[in-house]
Coordinates of C-alpha atoms in Angstrom, one line a residue:
M1 CA -85.1 15.5 -177.5
S2 CA -88.1 13.6 -177.5
E3 CA -91.8 14.7 -177.9
R4 CA -95.4 13.6 -175.9
V5 CA -99.4 14.8 -176.9
L6 CA -100.2 16.6 -173.3
L7 CA -103.1 18.0 -171.5
G8 CA -101.6 20.6 -169.4
D9 CA -102.2 19.2 -166.2
E10 CA -100.1 15.9 -168.1
G11 CA -97.7 18.9 -168.5
L12 CA -97.5 19.8 -165.5
A13 CA -97.4 16.2 -163.8
L14 CA -94.6 15.1 -166.5
G15 CA -93.1 18.2 -166.1
S16 CA -92.5 17.3 -161.9
V17 CA -91.5 13.8 -162.8
H18 CA -88.2 15.1 -164.8
A19 CA -87.3 18.0 -162.2
G20 CA -86.8 15.1 -159.4
L21 CA -89.9 14.9 -158.6
S22 CA -89.7 12.6 -155.4
A23 CA -93.5 12.5 -153.5
A24 CA -97.0 13.9 -155.0
Y25 CA -100.2 14.7 -152.4
A26 CA -103.8 15.7 -154.2
Y27 CA -107.9 15.5 -153.3
P28 CA -109.5 15.0 -156.6
G29 CA -111.3 18.9 -157.7
T30 CA -111.7 19.6 -161.6
P31 CA -109.5 21.2 -163.2
S32 CA -106.9 19.5 -160.9
T33 CA -108.6 16.1 -161.3
E34 CA -105.1 14.7 -164.1
I35 CA -102.3 16.0 -162.1
L36 CA -102.2 13.5 -159.5
E37 CA -104.2 10.5 -162.2
F38 CA -101.3 10.7 -164.1
L39 CA -98.9 10.8 -161.5
L40 CA -100.6 7.2 -160.2
E41 CA -100.0 6.2 -163.7
Y42 CA -96.4 6.4 -163.8
Q43 CA -95.5 5.1 -160.4
E44 CA -98.5 2.4 -161.4
E45 CA -95.3 2.2 -164.9
H46 CA -92.8 3.1 -162.8
G47 CA -92.4 2.6 -159.5
R48 CA -91.5 5.9 -159.0
P49 CA -92.3 8.7 -157.6
H50 CA -94.5 8.4 -154.5
A51 CA -97.9 9.5 -155.7
A52 CA -101.2 9.3 -153.1
W53 CA -105.0 11.2 -152.9
C54 CA -105.3 12.3 -149.3
I55 CA -107.9 12.4 -147.5
N56 CA -108.2 16.6 -147.7
E57 CA -106.5 19.1 -150.0
K58 CA -105.1 20.8 -146.2
T59 CA -103.5 16.7 -145.5
A60 CA -102.4 17.7 -149.2
Y61 CA -100.0 19.8 -148.3
A62 CA -99.0 18.8 -144.5
Q63 CA -97.9 15.8 -146.8
A64 CA -95.5 17.4 -149.3
L65 CA -94.3 19.4 -146.8
G66 CA -93.3 16.7 -145.3
A67 CA -91.3 15.3 -148.0
C68 CA -89.5 19.1 -149.1
F69 CA -88.3 18.9 -144.7
V70 CA -85.9 15.9 -145.5
G71 CA -85.0 17.5 -148.9
R72 CA -87.2 15.4 -151.3
R73 CA -89.0 17.9 -154.2
A74 CA -92.8 17.3 -153.4
L75 CA -95.7 18.1 -155.6
V76 CA -99.3 19.4 -153.9
S77 CA -102.3 19.7 -156.6
M78 CA -106.1 21.3 -155.8
K79 CA -108.1 23.1 -157.1
H80 CA -108.5 27.0 -156.4
V81 CA -111.8 25.9 -153.9
G82 CA -109.4 23.4 -152.2
L83 CA -106.5 25.8 -151.4
N84 CA -109.5 27.5 -149.0
V85 CA -108.7 24.3 -146.8
A86 CA -105.1 23.9 -147.3
A87 CA -104.5 27.9 -146.5
D88 CA -103.3 27.4 -143.5
P89 CA -100.2 25.1 -144.1
F90 CA -100.0 27.3 -147.5
M91 CA -99.2 30.2 -145.4
N92 CA -96.9 29.0 -142.8
S93 CA -94.9 27.2 -145.2
A94 CA -94.0 30.7 -146.5
L95 CA -92.1 31.2 -143.5
V96 CA -90.3 28.1 -143.2
A97 CA -87.0 27.1 -144.9
T98 CA -88.4 24.7 -147.4
H99 CA -85.8 22.6 -148.1
G100 CA -86.2 20.5 -151.0
G101 CA -88.3 22.0 -153.9
L102 CA -91.8 22.6 -153.2
V103 CA -94.9 23.3 -156.0
V104 CA -98.0 24.2 -155.1
A105 CA -100.4 23.2 -158.1
V106 CA -103.5 25.4 -158.0
A107 CA -106.1 25.2 -161.1
D108 CA -108.5 28.2 -161.0
D109 CA -111.9 27.6 -162.7
P110 CA -113.4 31.0 -164.1
G111 CA -116.8 30.4 -165.3
M112 CA -117.4 27.8 -162.7
H113 CA -117.3 24.9 -164.8
S114 CA -117.0 22.9 -162.6
S115 CA -117.1 25.0 -159.6
Q116 CA -118.9 27.0 -156.7
N117 CA -116.8 30.5 -157.2
E118 CA -114.0 32.1 -160.1
Q119 CA -111.1 33.0 -156.7
D120 CA -108.2 34.1 -158.1
S121 CA -105.8 32.0 -156.4
R122 CA -102.6 34.6 -157.9
F123 CA -104.2 36.8 -154.7
Y124 CA -103.0 34.2 -152.3
A125 CA -99.3 33.4 -153.8
D126 CA -99.2 37.9 -153.0
F127 CA -100.7 36.8 -150.0
A128 CA -98.3 34.5 -148.7
R129 CA -95.6 36.9 -150.3
V130 CA -94.3 33.7 -152.0
M131 CA -93.4 32.7 -155.9
C132 CA -96.2 32.5 -158.3
L133 CA -95.6 30.9 -162.3
E134 CA -98.4 30.7 -164.8
P135 CA -98.1 28.7 -168.0
G136 CA -100.2 30.2 -171.2
S137 CA -99.5 26.8 -173.1
Q138 CA -99.0 23.4 -172.4
Q139 CA -95.2 24.0 -172.9
E140 CA -94.9 26.4 -169.9
C141 CA -97.1 24.0 -167.8
Y142 CA -93.7 21.1 -168.6
D143 CA -91.2 24.1 -168.9
M144 CA -92.4 26.4 -166.0
T145 CA -93.0 23.6 -163.2
R146 CA -89.2 21.9 -163.6
E147 CA -87.9 25.9 -162.6
A148 CA -90.3 26.0 -160.4
F149 CA -88.9 23.5 -158.0
D150 CA -85.5 25.2 -158.6
L151 CA -86.7 28.4 -158.1
S152 CA -88.0 26.9 -154.8
E153 CA -84.7 25.8 -153.3
K154 CA -83.4 29.0 -155.1
F155 CA -85.8 31.0 -152.7
G156 CA -86.5 28.4 -150.1
V157 CA -90.4 29.4 -151.1
P158 CA -92.7 26.6 -151.8
V159 CA -94.0 28.1 -155.6
M160 CA -97.4 28.3 -156.7
L161 CA -98.2 26.9 -160.3
R162 CA -101.8 28.7 -161.5
I163 CA -103.6 27.2 -164.4
T164 CA -107.2 27.4 -165.7
T165 CA -109.4 24.8 -166.6
R166 CA -108.8 25.9 -170.4
L167 CA -105.1 24.6 -170.4
A168 CA -105.7 22.4 -167.8
H169 CA -107.8 20.6 -170.1
S170 CA -106.8 21.0 -173.7
R171 CA -103.7 19.1 -175.5
T172 CA -101.4 20.0 -177.3
V173 CA -97.2 18.7 -178.9
V174 CA -94.5 19.0 -175.8
K175 CA -91.3 19.2 -176.9
L176 CA -89.6 17.7 -173.4
R177 CA -86.1 17.3 -171.5
A178 CA -83.6 14.8 -169.8
P179 CA -85.0 14.3 -166.6
R180 CA -83.5 15.2 -163.8
A181 CA -82.6 12.3 -161.0
E182 CA -84.2 13.0 -157.4
N183 CA -82.4 14.9 -154.1
E184 CA -81.1 12.5 -151.9
V185 CA -82.7 12.4 -148.4
R186 CA -81.3 14.6 -145.7
K187 CA -82.7 16.2 -142.6
A188 CA -82.9 20.2 -143.1
P189 CA -80.0 20.7 -141.0
Q190 CA -81.8 23.8 -138.9
R191 CA -84.6 22.4 -137.1
A192 CA -85.2 26.4 -136.1
S193 CA -86.0 27.6 -139.4
W194 CA -88.7 24.4 -138.9
I195 CA -90.1 25.3 -135.6
L196 CA -92.7 28.8 -136.3
L197 CA -92.3 29.5 -132.8
P198 CA -93.0 33.7 -132.4
G199 CA -89.6 34.0 -132.1
N200 CA -88.4 32.1 -135.1
A201 CA -91.6 33.1 -137.3
R202 CA -91.4 36.4 -136.6
R203 CA -87.0 36.4 -137.8
A204 CA -88.5 34.0 -140.8
W205 CA -90.9 36.3 -142.1
R206 CA -88.4 38.9 -142.0
S207 CA -86.9 36.8 -143.8
L208 CA -88.8 36.1 -146.5
L209 CA -89.4 40.0 -146.3
E210 CA -85.8 41.0 -147.1
R211 CA -86.1 38.3 -149.6
Q212 CA -88.9 39.5 -151.9
R213 CA -86.7 42.1 -154.1
E214 CA -84.8 38.8 -155.0
M215 CA -87.8 37.1 -156.0
V216 CA -89.3 41.2 -158.0
A217 CA -85.3 41.1 -159.3
W218 CA -85.4 37.4 -160.5
S219 CA -89.1 38.3 -162.1
E220 CA -87.4 41.1 -164.5
A221 CA -85.0 39.3 -165.5
A222 CA -87.4 36.0 -166.2
E223 CA -87.7 34.7 -169.7
W224 CA -91.8 33.8 -169.2
N225 CA -91.6 37.6 -168.3
T226 CA -91.3 39.9 -171.7
L227 CA -92.2 43.0 -173.3
A228 CA -91.9 43.7 -176.8
L229 CA -92.2 47.5 -178.0
A230 CA -93.3 48.4 -181.2
P231 CA -91.3 51.4 -182.0
D232 CA -94.4 53.6 -183.8
N233 CA -97.1 52.2 -181.8
H234 CA -97.5 54.8 -178.7
E235 CA -101.2 54.6 -179.1
L236 CA -101.6 50.5 -177.1
G237 CA -99.7 48.8 -175.2
V238 CA -101.5 45.8 -174.5
I239 CA -100.6 43.4 -171.2
T240 CA -101.6 39.5 -171.3
A241 CA -101.4 37.0 -168.4
G242 CA -101.9 32.9 -169.1
I243 CA -103.5 31.9 -171.5
A244 CA -104.9 34.6 -172.3
R245 CA -101.8 36.1 -174.2
N246 CA -103.5 33.0 -177.1
Y247 CA -106.1 34.8 -177.4
Y248 CA -104.4 38.1 -178.4
Q249 CA -102.2 37.0 -180.9
E250 CA -105.5 35.3 -182.4
N251 CA -106.5 38.6 -183.1
L252 CA -103.3 40.3 -183.4
P253 CA -102.6 40.1 -187.2
E254 CA -106.4 42.3 -187.6
L255 CA -105.0 45.3 -185.8
A256 CA -103.2 47.9 -188.1
H257 CA -100.7 48.9 -186.1
A258 CA -99.3 45.5 -183.3
P259 CA -99.1 47.2 -179.8
S260 CA -96.3 47.4 -177.3
H261 CA -96.7 43.9 -175.7
L262 CA -95.8 42.8 -172.1
H263 CA -97.0 38.8 -170.9
I264 CA -96.3 37.9 -167.5
G265 CA -96.0 34.5 -166.7
A266 CA -94.2 34.7 -163.5
Y267 CA -94.9 36.8 -159.8
P268 CA -94.4 38.6 -158.7
L269 CA -94.5 41.7 -160.9
P270 CA -91.9 42.6 -162.7
V271 CA -92.2 46.7 -161.9
E272 CA -89.9 47.8 -164.2
K273 CA -90.4 46.0 -167.2
I274 CA -94.4 47.3 -166.7
R275 CA -93.1 51.0 -166.3
Q276 CA -91.4 50.7 -169.7
L277 CA -94.2 49.8 -171.2
A278 CA -96.4 52.8 -169.4
A279 CA -93.5 55.0 -170.4
H280 CA -93.9 53.7 -174.3
V281 CA -98.0 54.3 -174.3
K282 CA -100.9 56.6 -173.7
R283 CA -103.0 53.9 -172.9
L284 CA -102.8 49.9 -171.8
L285 CA -105.2 47.2 -172.4
V286 CA -105.1 44.3 -169.5
L287 CA -106.2 40.5 -170.7
E288 CA -106.1 37.8 -167.6
D289 CA -108.3 35.4 -166.5
G290 CA -109.7 35.4 -164.0
Y291 CA -109.5 38.7 -161.3
P292 CA -108.1 42.4 -162.8
F293 CA -105.4 40.9 -160.1
I294 CA -102.4 42.7 -162.6
E295 CA -104.8 45.8 -163.7
R296 CA -105.7 46.2 -160.1
Q297 CA -101.5 46.4 -159.3
L298 CA -101.0 49.0 -162.0
A299 CA -102.5 52.1 -159.8
G300 CA -99.4 51.9 -157.4
L301 CA -97.2 51.5 -160.0
L302 CA -97.3 54.0 -162.8
P303 CA -96.2 57.6 -162.1
Q304 CA -97.5 59.3 -165.6
P305 CA -101.1 59.6 -166.1
V306 CA -101.5 56.3 -168.7
E307 CA -105.3 54.8 -169.5
V308 CA -105.7 51.9 -168.1
T309 CA -108.1 49.1 -169.1
G310 CA -109.9 46.1 -168.7
K311 CA -112.2 44.4 -166.5
L312 CA -112.0 47.0 -163.5
T313 CA -113.2 49.7 -166.4
G314 CA -115.9 47.1 -168.5
A315 CA -113.9 46.5 -172.2
L316 CA -113.8 43.0 -170.6
P317 CA -116.8 40.8 -168.3
P318 CA -116.0 40.8 -165.1
D319 CA -117.2 37.3 -164.9
G320 CA -116.5 34.4 -166.6
E321 CA -113.7 32.7 -168.8
L322 CA -111.9 35.1 -171.4
N323 CA -112.7 34.2 -174.9
P324 CA -110.5 35.3 -178.1
D325 CA -114.3 37.1 -178.7
L326 CA -113.9 39.3 -175.7
V327 CA -110.7 40.0 -176.3
R328 CA -111.8 40.9 -179.9
A329 CA -114.3 43.9 -179.0
A330 CA -111.5 45.2 -176.1
L331 CA -109.1 45.4 -179.3
G332 CA -111.9 47.2 -181.0
L333 CA -112.4 45.1 -183.2
P334 CA -115.4 44.7 -185.2
T335 CA -117.6 41.4 -184.1
R336 CA -117.1 38.1 -186.3
A337 CA -119.6 36.7 -188.1
G338 CA -120.9 33.0 -186.6
V339 CA -121.9 30.0 -188.5
K340 CA -126.0 30.0 -188.6
L341 CA -127.2 26.5 -188.2
E342 CA -131.3 27.2 -189.7
G343 CA -133.7 24.5 -188.5
I344 CA -131.6 23.2 -185.6
T345 CA -132.7 23.0 -182.1
L346 CA -129.9 21.7 -180.0
P347 CA -131.8 20.3 -176.8
N348 CA -131.5 21.4 -173.4
R349 CA -129.5 19.2 -171.1
P350 CA -129.4 20.6 -167.5
P351 CA -126.8 18.3 -165.5
Q352 CA -129.0 15.5 -163.6
L353 CA -127.8 12.2 -161.3
C354 CA -127.4 9.2 -163.7
Q355 CA -129.8 6.8 -164.7
G356 CA -130.8 4.4 -161.3
C357 CA -128.2 6.6 -159.0
P358 CA -128.5 5.3 -155.8
H359 CA -128.8 8.9 -155.2
G360 CA -132.6 9.4 -156.2
H361 CA -132.9 6.4 -154.3
A362 CA -132.3 8.0 -150.9
Y363 CA -133.7 11.9 -152.5
K364 CA -137.0 10.2 -152.7
A365 CA -137.1 8.2 -149.3
L366 CA -136.1 11.7 -148.0
K367 CA -138.4 13.3 -149.9
K368 CA -141.2 10.3 -148.5
A369 CA -140.0 11.0 -144.6
L370 CA -140.9 14.8 -144.8
E371 CA -144.4 15.3 -146.8
P372 CA -145.5 15.2 -143.4
Y373 CA -144.2 18.8 -142.5
D374 CA -144.9 21.6 -144.1
T375 CA -141.8 23.6 -143.9
N376 CA -138.6 21.6 -143.3
M377 CA -135.0 22.7 -144.8
V378 CA -132.3 20.0 -145.8
T379 CA -128.6 21.1 -146.4
S380 CA -126.3 19.6 -148.3
D381 CA -123.0 19.0 -150.1
I382 CA -120.3 19.5 -152.4
G383 CA -120.0 16.6 -154.8
C384 CA -122.8 14.6 -156.8
Y385 CA -125.5 14.6 -154.1
T386 CA -126.2 18.2 -154.9
L387 CA -127.2 16.9 -158.2
G388 CA -130.7 16.2 -156.1
A389 CA -131.7 20.1 -156.2
L390 CA -133.0 20.0 -159.7
P391 CA -136.2 18.6 -160.8
P392 CA -137.4 15.4 -160.5
Y393 CA -136.4 15.4 -156.5
S394 CA -135.2 19.1 -155.5
A395 CA -134.6 17.7 -152.5
I396 CA -131.9 20.1 -151.3
E397 CA -131.6 24.0 -150.1
S398 CA -127.6 24.3 -149.9
C399 CA -124.1 24.2 -151.3
V400 CA -121.6 26.2 -149.7
C401 CA -118.6 24.0 -149.5
M402 CA -116.9 20.8 -148.5
G403 CA -118.4 19.8 -145.1
A404 CA -120.9 23.1 -144.3
S405 CA -123.5 21.0 -144.6
V406 CA -123.2 19.3 -141.5
G407 CA -122.2 22.7 -139.4
M408 CA -125.1 24.4 -141.4
A409 CA -128.1 22.0 -140.2
K410 CA -126.4 22.4 -136.2
G411 CA -126.5 26.1 -137.3
A412 CA -130.4 26.1 -138.3
A413 CA -131.1 23.3 -135.4
E414 CA -130.0 24.8 -132.4
A415 CA -131.6 28.3 -133.7
G416 CA -135.0 26.9 -133.4
F417 CA -135.6 24.8 -137.2
F418 CA -137.6 21.8 -137.4
P419 CA -137.2 19.0 -138.8
V420 CA -133.3 19.9 -140.4
T421 CA -131.4 17.1 -142.2
A422 CA -128.1 17.5 -143.6
V423 CA -127.2 15.8 -147.1
I424 CA -123.1 14.8 -147.5
G425 CA -121.8 12.3 -149.4
D426 CA -118.4 9.5 -148.4
S427 CA -115.4 11.6 -149.4
T428 CA -117.4 15.1 -148.5
F429 CA -117.9 13.3 -145.2
L430 CA -114.1 12.1 -144.5
H431 CA -112.8 14.9 -146.1
S432 CA -114.2 18.0 -144.0
G433 CA -117.8 16.8 -142.6
V434 CA -116.7 14.3 -139.7
A435 CA -114.6 17.4 -137.7
P436 CA -118.6 19.5 -137.4
L437 CA -120.5 16.0 -137.0
M438 CA -117.9 16.3 -133.6
D439 CA -119.1 19.8 -132.7
A440 CA -123.3 18.4 -132.8
V441 CA -122.3 15.0 -130.7
S442 CA -121.2 17.3 -128.3
A443 CA -124.3 19.4 -128.6
N444 CA -126.7 16.1 -129.2
T445 CA -128.4 18.4 -132.1
N446 CA -131.9 18.0 -132.9
M447 CA -130.6 16.9 -136.6
T448 CA -130.4 13.7 -139.1
L449 CA -127.7 13.3 -141.2
L450 CA -127.8 11.4 -144.2
I451 CA -123.8 10.3 -145.9
L452 CA -125.1 9.0 -149.3
D453 CA -122.0 6.6 -149.6
N454 CA -121.4 5.7 -153.3
Q455 CA -118.0 4.4 -152.6
A456 CA -116.4 6.2 -155.0
I457 CA -115.6 11.0 -155.1
A458 CA -117.5 10.1 -158.6
M459 CA -117.8 13.3 -159.6
T460 CA -114.5 14.6 -160.1
G461 CA -114.0 10.2 -162.1
G462 CA -114.5 8.4 -159.4
Q463 CA -111.3 8.0 -158.1
P464 CA -110.9 5.8 -154.6
P465 CA -112.2 7.5 -150.9
R466 CA -109.7 6.6 -148.5
M467 CA -112.0 4.5 -146.5
P468 CA -114.0 1.5 -147.2
S469 CA -117.6 1.3 -146.5
S470 CA -117.1 -1.7 -143.6
R471 CA -115.6 1.6 -142.0
L472 CA -118.0 4.4 -142.8
H473 CA -120.3 3.2 -139.7
D474 CA -117.2 2.5 -137.0
V475 CA -116.2 6.2 -137.8
V476 CA -119.2 7.6 -136.7
L477 CA -119.7 5.6 -133.7
G478 CA -115.9 6.2 -133.0
I479 CA -117.0 10.2 -132.8
G480 CA -119.3 9.3 -130.5
V481 CA -122.8 9.0 -132.0
D482 CA -125.4 6.9 -130.2
P483 CA -125.3 3.5 -131.1
K484 CA -129.6 2.8 -131.3
H485 CA -129.2 6.3 -133.6
C486 CA -126.8 5.6 -136.3
H487 CA -128.1 3.2 -139.2
V488 CA -127.0 1.6 -141.9
V489 CA -129.1 0.9 -145.5
E490 CA -128.8 -0.7 -148.6
A491 CA -129.9 2.9 -151.1
M492 CA -131.9 0.2 -153.7
P493 CA -135.3 1.2 -155.2
R494 CA -137.4 -2.2 -153.0
Q495 CA -135.6 -0.3 -149.8
V496 CA -137.1 3.2 -150.3
D497 CA -140.2 3.3 -148.1
A498 CA -138.0 1.5 -145.2
I499 CA -135.5 4.1 -146.0
A500 CA -138.3 6.8 -145.2
E501 CA -139.4 5.3 -142.4
L502 CA -136.4 5.0 -140.6
I503 CA -135.2 9.1 -141.6
G504 CA -138.9 9.6 -140.8
S505 CA -138.6 7.9 -137.4
E506 CA -134.9 9.2 -136.1
I507 CA -135.7 13.1 -137.2
R508 CA -138.8 12.3 -134.9
H509 CA -136.2 11.4 -132.0
E510 CA -135.1 14.1 -129.9
G511 CA -131.0 14.4 -130.7
L512 CA -128.6 13.0 -133.3
S513 CA -129.5 10.9 -135.5
V514 CA -127.0 9.3 -138.6
I515 CA -128.0 7.5 -141.8
I516 CA -126.0 5.6 -144.4
A517 CA -127.7 4.5 -147.3
V518 CA -124.8 2.5 -148.9
R519 CA -124.7 0.9 -152.9
E520 CA -121.5 1.8 -155.4
C521 CA -122.2 4.5 -157.9
L522 CA -123.5 3.0 -160.9
E523 CA -120.1 4.2 -163.0
T524 CA -117.9 3.1 -160.9
A525 CA -119.5 -0.8 -160.8
R526 CA -119.7 -0.2 -164.6
R527 CA -116.1 0.5 -165.1
K528 CA -114.8 -2.6 -162.8
R529 CA -117.1 -4.9 -164.7
R530 CA -115.6 -3.6 -167.5
E531 CA -112.2 -3.4 -166.6
A532 CA -112.3 -7.3 -165.5
V533 CA -113.6 -8.7 -168.5
V534 CA -110.8 -6.8 -170.5
T535 CA -108.0 -8.8 -167.4
A536 CA -110.3 -12.2 -168.1

């Protein structure tokens, strides 16, 4: 048995390869990005499996479905908010009889280190009535991924792997096992199971519900759900999930009496194990990162009176990441004294655009163009350009979700506000900004769209966009934007005044206009130069 030092993301990726993975699809999003980056490097070195970035999470999911439709094992990965984009195919894929194994890797971000919310993907798995595995270590990322593909093929459903930021981005030794061969290409034998016409869908839904008992039975016996009853301690039982087990175990040696402990790594919930634990103790403490997913369900599962504490009761904070100190307090242990560093003042370093970033020049031009107006509105999107909200630019006023800036600007303009400008990046525009722009074209909305094209998905590490800058202009024209009011400019410092004049002119135009400000991300340009030097 060999070993490798891997991130949680990398353990999941290599576990997929060793499970016989044939195809992997994703849209970059922290903390999930390293999953596909690992697979892309593996593909370059070994020629297999097929791995590719996609326009967005929904298209990625559909491509993975296509791979399992012909019997192959496929992985689709995304961050938690990406699952909102892929929710339509995800929910419906629970009804089709997945032919090859389909694993959906979702990286949640409790604490919102690089996200706009903390949503817990376990609710999506429960919503779709599919199985979910939740690794608590990098080794489990590897091992559970292998098993997730087997489960998907056994139960005929997609299986979710839910990890969180701390696990995705920490690294340790992982023991590897012999790889499994890929499935042969073989078309799904029953077409009806993939055609969700109402008659078929009703049968598929009943079939999915009938399989729930089998899934629970598997979960009760799964090695990932472990129950250890303490014979001499009937006071406290602890339920952990995911990486919370590490925080609990770190504090365990300081407890006078070890509590009974149930660790849950596989869902549906192991109901009998939970009831067995509850019958043994007077009080339960639930430790889970994210929402109180397990804690909320206990009330309906426990017949006998037992006190349940956790996030809902205030024993743990309702938001942010768990950590050993928070778990320590919930266990009733005294606060640990930290190390005090006298005389050291750490500088405050808020996030900001890179020095010389082309987006900064575009924002300077935009602010200059808006100077004649007492009030104005600038909606924005997710990405580097969101940093334009902070000084010295303070140039944008919204950041809700991918593609929202265009639709929000349309709504504000149609509500009677003027002037309205929307800002979006090149990759985000292709991800989900094109569709609302079609709406704006149809209505010839009185707004100006500024597409900041830095030729990279920069915030997640500089992944290449699905379409080069040279074709972005054609896309905008292709959906019907008036060529007289669609412009491409270079986001250089010397061009700020000219760009400001152009933006001002298009704001005064009564109707829709689009300006594409192009200049490569400084970081990706530097990386290319370094790689060119090494290659030479």
